[in-house]
PDB file of C-alpha atoms in Angstrom:
ATOM      1  CA  MET A 239     134.796  93.122  63.228  1.00  0.00           C
ATOM      2  CA  ARG A 240     134.534  91.207  66.435  1.00  0.00           C
ATOM      3  CA  ALA A 241     132.502  92.348  69.434  1.00  0.00           C
ATOM      4  CA  TYR A 242     132.710  91.092  72.997  1.00  0.00           C
ATOM      5  CA  TYR A 243     132.358  92.285  76.579  1.00  0.00           C
ATOM      6  CA  PHE A 244     135.352  94.224  77.915  1.00  0.00           C
ATOM      7  CA  ASP A 245     137.027  92.361  80.808  1.00  0.00           C
ATOM      8  CA  ASN A 246     137.583  95.443  83.001  1.00  0.00           C
ATOM      9  CA  VAL A 247     140.987  94.134  84.038  1.00  0.00           C
ATOM     10  CA  PRO A 248     143.405  97.014  84.747  1.00  0.00           C
ATOM     11  CA  GLY A 249     146.199  97.416  82.236  1.00  0.00           C
ATOM     12  CA  ASP A 250     147.128  98.821  78.881  1.00  0.00           C
ATOM     13  CA  GLN A 251     143.983  99.962  77.058  1.00  0.00           C
ATOM     14  CA  ARG A 252     145.522  98.784  73.757  1.00  0.00           C
ATOM     15  CA  LEU A 253     145.349  95.119  74.830  1.00  0.00           C
ATOM     16  CA  PRO A 254     142.319  93.099  73.712  1.00  0.00           C
ATOM     17  CA  HIS A 255     140.679  92.926  77.156  1.00  0.00           C
ATOM     18  CA  ASP A 256     138.577  90.055  75.885  1.00  0.00           C
ATOM     19  CA  SER A 257     136.270  88.632  78.606  1.00  0.00           C
ATOM     20  CA  GLY A 258     135.638  85.552  76.401  1.00  0.00           C
ATOM     21  CA  SER A 259     131.966  86.543  76.106  1.00  0.00           C
ATOM     22  CA  SER A 260     131.025  87.448  72.511  1.00  0.00           C
ATOM     23  CA  VAL A 261     128.413  90.048  71.625  1.00  0.00           C
ATOM     24  CA  PRO A 262     126.252  89.364  68.571  1.00  0.00           C
ATOM     25  CA  LEU A 263     125.681  91.988  65.884  1.00  0.00           C
ATOM     26  CA  SER A 264     121.988  91.991  66.892  1.00  0.00           C
ATOM     27  CA  THR A 265     122.910  93.430  70.310  1.00  0.00           C
ATOM     28  CA  LEU A 266     124.891  96.234  68.608  1.00  0.00           C
ATOM     29  CA  LYS A 267     121.906  96.931  66.359  1.00  0.00           C
ATOM     30  CA  GLN A 268     119.674  97.245  69.435  1.00  0.00           C
ATOM     31  CA  LEU A 269     122.103  99.922  70.694  1.00  0.00           C
ATOM     32  CA  GLY A 270     121.782 101.781  67.368  1.00  0.00           C
ATOM     33  CA  VAL A 271     125.240 100.757  66.127  1.00  0.00           C
ATOM     34  CA  HIS A 272     125.367 100.008  62.384  1.00  0.00           C
ATOM     35  CA  TYR A 273     128.052  97.881  60.746  1.00  0.00           C
ATOM     36  CA  TRP A 274     129.159  97.040  57.208  1.00  0.00           C
ATOM     37  CA  ASN A 275     132.170  95.256  55.750  1.00  0.00           C
ATOM     38  CA  ILE A 276     133.547  96.677  52.529  1.00  0.00           C
ATOM     39  CA  PRO A 277     136.785  94.859  51.641  1.00  0.00           C
ATOM     40  CA  VAL A 278     140.017  96.873  51.401  1.00  0.00           C
ATOM     41  CA  SER A 279     142.882  95.536  49.271  1.00  0.00           C
ATOM     42  CA  ALA A 280     146.433  95.276  50.602  1.00  0.00           C
ATOM     43  CA  GLY A 281     147.121  98.451  48.645  1.00  0.00           C
ATOM     44  CA  GLY A 282     144.290 100.340  50.412  1.00  0.00           C
ATOM     45  CA  GLU A 283     141.854 100.253  47.489  1.00  0.00           C
ATOM     46  CA  TYR A 284     138.128  99.801  48.138  1.00  0.00           C
ATOM     47  CA  ASP A 285     134.857  99.983  46.235  1.00  0.00           C
ATOM     48  CA  VAL A 286     133.975 103.674  46.329  1.00  0.00           C
ATOM     49  CA  LYS A 287     130.445 102.880  45.020  1.00  0.00           C
ATOM     50  CA  ASP A 288     129.630 100.961  48.173  1.00  0.00           C
ATOM     51  CA  VAL A 289     130.846 103.767  50.420  1.00  0.00           C
ATOM     52  CA  ASP A 290     129.024 106.357  48.291  1.00  0.00           C
ATOM     53  CA  ALA A 291     125.776 104.381  48.507  1.00  0.00           C
ATOM     54  CA  ILE A 292     125.946 104.320  52.327  1.00  0.00           C
ATOM     55  CA  ALA A 293     126.857 108.012  52.335  1.00  0.00           C
ATOM     56  CA  ARG A 294     123.806 108.829  50.215  1.00  0.00           C
ATOM     57  CA  GLU A 295     121.490 106.653  52.311  1.00  0.00           C
ATOM     58  CA  ARG A 296     122.659 108.269  55.579  1.00  0.00           C
ATOM     59  CA  GLU A 297     122.971 111.787  54.085  1.00  0.00           C
ATOM     60  CA  TYR A 298     126.748 112.158  54.543  1.00  0.00           C
ATOM     61  CA  LYS A 299     127.985 115.007  52.391  1.00  0.00           C
ATOM     62  CA  ASN A 300     131.615 115.379  53.464  1.00  0.00           C
ATOM     63  CA  ARG A 301     134.526 113.077  54.191  1.00  0.00           C
ATOM     64  CA  ASP A 302     138.184 113.027  55.111  1.00  0.00           C
ATOM     65  CA  VAL A 303     140.885 110.536  56.101  1.00  0.00           C
ATOM     66  CA  ILE A 304     142.553 110.502  59.510  1.00  0.00           C
ATOM     67  CA  ASN A 305     145.829 108.756  60.341  1.00  0.00           C
ATOM     68  CA  VAL A 306     145.987 108.048  64.039  1.00  0.00           C
ATOM     69  CA  SER A 307     149.642 107.203  64.730  1.00  0.00           C
ATOM     70  CA  LYS A 308     152.685 108.854  66.223  1.00  0.00           C
ATOM     71  CA  GLU A 309     153.757 109.895  62.709  1.00  0.00           C
ATOM     72  CA  GLY A 310     150.289 111.107  61.680  1.00  0.00           C
ATOM     73  CA  LEU A 311     149.528 113.164  64.802  1.00  0.00           C
ATOM     74  CA  GLY A 312     153.054 114.234  65.803  1.00  0.00           C
ATOM     75  CA  GLU A 313     153.280 116.115  69.107  1.00  0.00           C
ATOM     76  CA  ALA A 314     149.521 115.828  69.639  1.00  0.00           C
ATOM     77  CA  TYR A 315     149.610 111.976  69.652  1.00  0.00           C
ATOM     78  CA  GLU A 316     149.661 111.261  73.401  1.00  0.00           C
ATOM     79  CA  GLY A 317     147.022 113.886  74.179  1.00  0.00           C
ATOM     80  CA  LYS A 318     144.711 112.673  71.420  1.00  0.00           C
ATOM     81  CA  ILE A 319     145.024 109.003  72.503  1.00  0.00           C
ATOM     82  CA  LYS A 320     144.114 109.996  76.071  1.00  0.00           C
ATOM     83  CA  MET A 321     141.189 112.150  74.860  1.00  0.00           C
ATOM     84  CA  PHE A 322     139.804 109.438  72.529  1.00  0.00           C
ATOM     85  CA  PHE A 323     139.735 106.936  75.448  1.00  0.00           C
ATOM     86  CA  GLU A 324     137.756 109.195  77.798  1.00  0.00           C
ATOM     87  CA  GLU A 325     134.126 108.060  77.953  1.00  0.00           C
ATOM     88  CA  HIS A 326     132.120 110.557  75.919  1.00  0.00           C
ATOM     89  CA  MET A 327     129.297 111.088  73.455  1.00  0.00           C
ATOM     90  CA  HIS A 328     128.812 113.301  70.410  1.00  0.00           C
ATOM     91  CA  GLU A 329     125.779 115.184  69.254  1.00  0.00           C
ATOM     92  CA  ASP A 330     126.229 113.722  65.738  1.00  0.00           C
ATOM     93  CA  GLU A 331     126.718 110.209  64.462  1.00  0.00           C
ATOM     94  CA  GLU A 332     130.303 109.013  64.347  1.00  0.00           C
ATOM     95  CA  ILE A 333     131.170 106.954  61.271  1.00  0.00           C
ATOM     96  CA  ARG A 334     134.502 105.307  60.599  1.00  0.00           C
ATOM     97  CA  TYR A 335     135.591 103.102  57.708  1.00  0.00           C
ATOM     98  CA  ILE A 336     138.897 101.430  58.485  1.00  0.00           C
ATOM     99  CA  LEU A 337     141.343 101.581  55.608  1.00  0.00           C
ATOM    100  CA  GLY A 338     144.449 100.375  57.421  1.00  0.00           C
ATOM    101  CA  GLY A 339     145.734  99.408  60.847  1.00  0.00           C
ATOM    102  CA  SER A 340     143.352  98.421  63.637  1.00  0.00           C
ATOM    103  CA  GLY A 341     141.834  99.517  66.901  1.00  0.00           C
ATOM    104  CA  PHE A 342     138.937  99.296  69.288  1.00  0.00           C
ATOM    105  CA  PHE A 343     135.663 101.167  69.788  1.00  0.00           C
ATOM    106  CA  ASP A 344     134.086 100.573  73.159  1.00  0.00           C
ATOM    107  CA  VAL A 345     130.365 101.317  73.539  1.00  0.00           C
ATOM    108  CA  ARG A 346     128.147 101.252  76.631  1.00  0.00           C
ATOM    109  CA  GLU A 347     125.432  98.600  76.648  1.00  0.00           C
ATOM    110  CA  HIS A 348     122.091  99.660  78.067  1.00  0.00           C
ATOM    111  CA  PRO A 349     120.642  99.080  80.526  1.00  0.00           C
ATOM    112  CA  THR A 350     123.578  97.089  81.969  1.00  0.00           C
ATOM    113  CA  ASP A 351     126.165  99.870  81.519  1.00  0.00           C
ATOM    114  CA  LYS A 352     128.756  97.195  80.532  1.00  0.00           C
ATOM    115  CA  TRP A 353     131.440  98.049  77.999  1.00  0.00           C
ATOM    116  CA  ILE A 354     131.235  96.237  74.666  1.00  0.00           C
ATOM    117  CA  ARG A 355     134.560  96.217  72.826  1.00  0.00           C
ATOM    118  CA  ILE A 356     134.427  96.258  69.031  1.00  0.00           C
ATOM    119  CA  ALA A 357     137.698  95.191  67.386  1.00  0.00           C
ATOM    120  CA  MET A 358     138.009  96.972  64.009  1.00  0.00           C
ATOM    121  CA  GLU A 359     140.232  96.084  61.022  1.00  0.00           C
ATOM    122  CA  PRO A 360     140.508  97.168  57.404  1.00  0.00           C
ATOM    123  CA  GLY A 361     137.160  96.865  55.637  1.00  0.00           C
ATOM    124  CA  ASP A 362     135.077  97.457  58.775  1.00  0.00           C
ATOM    125  CA  MET A 363     132.679 100.405  58.716  1.00  0.00           C
ATOM    126  CA  ILE A 364     130.804 101.402  61.839  1.00  0.00           C
ATOM    127  CA  VAL A 365     128.255 104.096  62.750  1.00  0.00           C
ATOM    128  CA  LEU A 366     127.889 105.049  66.368  1.00  0.00           C
ATOM    129  CA  PRO A 367     124.631 106.909  66.997  1.00  0.00           C
ATOM    130  CA  ALA A 368     124.547 110.415  68.399  1.00  0.00           C
ATOM    131  CA  GLY A 369     124.202 110.220  72.186  1.00  0.00           C
ATOM    132  CA  ILE A 370     125.854 106.802  72.780  1.00  0.00           C
ATOM    133  CA  TYR A 371     128.626 106.752  75.343  1.00  0.00           C
ATOM    134  CA  HIS A 372     131.766 105.393  73.771  1.00  0.00           C
ATOM    135  CA  ARG A 373     135.571 105.599  73.615  1.00  0.00           C
ATOM    136  CA  PHE A 374     138.276 104.635  71.138  1.00  0.00           C
ATOM    137  CA  THR A 375     141.804 103.328  71.380  1.00  0.00           C
ATOM    138  CA  LEU A 376     144.423 101.918  69.108  1.00  0.00           C
ATOM    139  CA  ASP A 377     145.559  98.358  69.614  1.00  0.00           C
ATOM    140  CA  GLU A 378     149.185  97.295  70.071  1.00  0.00           C
ATOM    141  CA  LYS A 379     150.036  98.134  66.430  1.00  0.00           C
ATOM    142  CA  ASN A 380     149.596 101.824  67.342  1.00  0.00           C
ATOM    143  CA  VAL A 381     148.213 102.853  63.955  1.00  0.00           C
ATOM    144  CA  ILE A 382     144.852 103.192  62.250  1.00  0.00           C
ATOM    145  CA  LYS A 383     143.843 104.915  59.032  1.00  0.00           C
ATOM    146  CA  ALA A 384     140.174 105.666  58.738  1.00  0.00           C
ATOM    147  CA  LEU A 385     137.775 107.407  56.401  1.00  0.00           C
ATOM    148  CA  ARG A 386     135.464 109.721  58.347  1.00  0.00           C
ATOM    149  CA  LEU A 387     132.079 110.755  56.918  1.00  0.00           C
ATOM    150  CA  PHE A 388     130.017 113.735  58.035  1.00  0.00           C
ATOM    151  CA  LYS A 389     126.463 114.938  57.398  1.00  0.00           C
ATOM    152  CA  ASP A 390     127.640 118.541  57.208  1.00  0.00           C
ATOM    153  CA  GLU A 391     130.802 120.156  58.514  1.00  0.00           C
ATOM    154  CA  PRO A 392     132.664 117.977  61.059  1.00  0.00           C
ATOM    155  CA  LYS A 393     131.446 118.550  64.630  1.00  0.00           C
ATOM    156  CA  TRP A 394     133.524 116.268  66.785  1.00  0.00           C
ATOM    157  CA  THR A 395     132.953 117.931  70.126  1.00  0.00           C
ATOM    158  CA  PRO A 396     133.250 115.209  72.760  1.00  0.00           C
ATOM    159  CA  TYR A 397     130.945 115.566  75.755  1.00  0.00           C
ATOM    160  CA  ASN A 398     132.567 113.556  78.557  1.00  0.00           C
ATOM    161  CA  ARG A 399     130.209 111.490  80.669  1.00  0.00           C
ATOM    162  CA  GLY A 400     128.853 113.366  83.665  1.00  0.00           C
ATOM    163  CA  GLU A 401     125.757 114.845  85.189  1.00  0.00           C
ATOM    164  CA  SER A 402     125.361 117.569  82.525  1.00  0.00           C
ATOM    165  CA  THR A 403     125.936 115.107  79.658  1.00  0.00           C
ATOM    166  CA  ASP A 404     123.421 112.670  81.165  1.00  0.00           C
ATOM    167  CA  THR A 405     120.775 115.391  80.780  1.00  0.00           C
ATOM    168  CA  ASN A 406     121.882 116.492  77.288  1.00  0.00           C
ATOM    169  CA  PRO A 407     118.810 116.381  74.933  1.00  0.00           C
ATOM    170  CA  ILE A 408     120.748 114.304  72.398  1.00  0.00           C
ATOM    171  CA  ARG A 409     121.619 111.752  75.053  1.00  0.00           C
ATOM    172  CA  HIS A 410     117.984 111.747  76.185  1.00  0.00           C
ATOM    173  CA  ASP A 411     116.817 111.178  72.578  1.00  0.00           C
ATOM    174  CA  TYR A 412     119.294 108.325  72.209  1.00  0.00           C
ATOM    175  CA  LEU A 413     118.054 106.573  75.348  1.00  0.00           C
ATOM    176  CA  HIS A 414     114.476 107.010  74.193  1.00  0.00           C
ATOM    177  CA  THR A 415     115.365 105.541  70.785  1.00  0.00           C
ATOM    178  CA  VAL A 416     116.898 102.388  72.333  1.00  0.00           C
ATOM    179  CA  GLY A 417     114.053 102.034  74.830  1.00  0.00           C
ATOM    180  CA  VAL A 418     115.878 103.137  77.972  1.00  0.00           C
ATOM    181  CA  GLY A 419     114.487 106.186  79.690  1.00  0.00           C
ATOM    182  CA  ALA A 420     111.816 108.626  78.713  1.00  0.00           C
TER     183      ALA A 420
END
């Protein structure tokens, strides 16, 4: 995992867009973002005990694997890629453990409102807190395979950033938790 400020230069969202300014893990922690590295072998094997321990600690009961690629999503690919890159939040945590491929999660820093880009590769596990504005995109390889974990049944309703989302109680709770807002 590598985190840095997004350069905001127009162009393909799948490019690194690296401003050259790194972001330390401590900054991500202040935003409520959690990170682990659990190595994945070239064959896609990983230590299930480590994933299970995190799942127990964070009360994740369900899991599945998603293949985000043209082959994995078929006709829905272009629409999903556009949807994933719209700035949004969820009312539940979003957890991804990268098993193959690579991509980027962008999260909003507060109070600056700058984008922080998080480059993810196999072995990287990330938890985005409920209420954080974020987006996702593949990189130029156009493929990522990720294990998704859920507290209950998957609820992946994206709430795109806007006036009504800014007043969402989950968003309000998130801002309070990170010390921005009441």
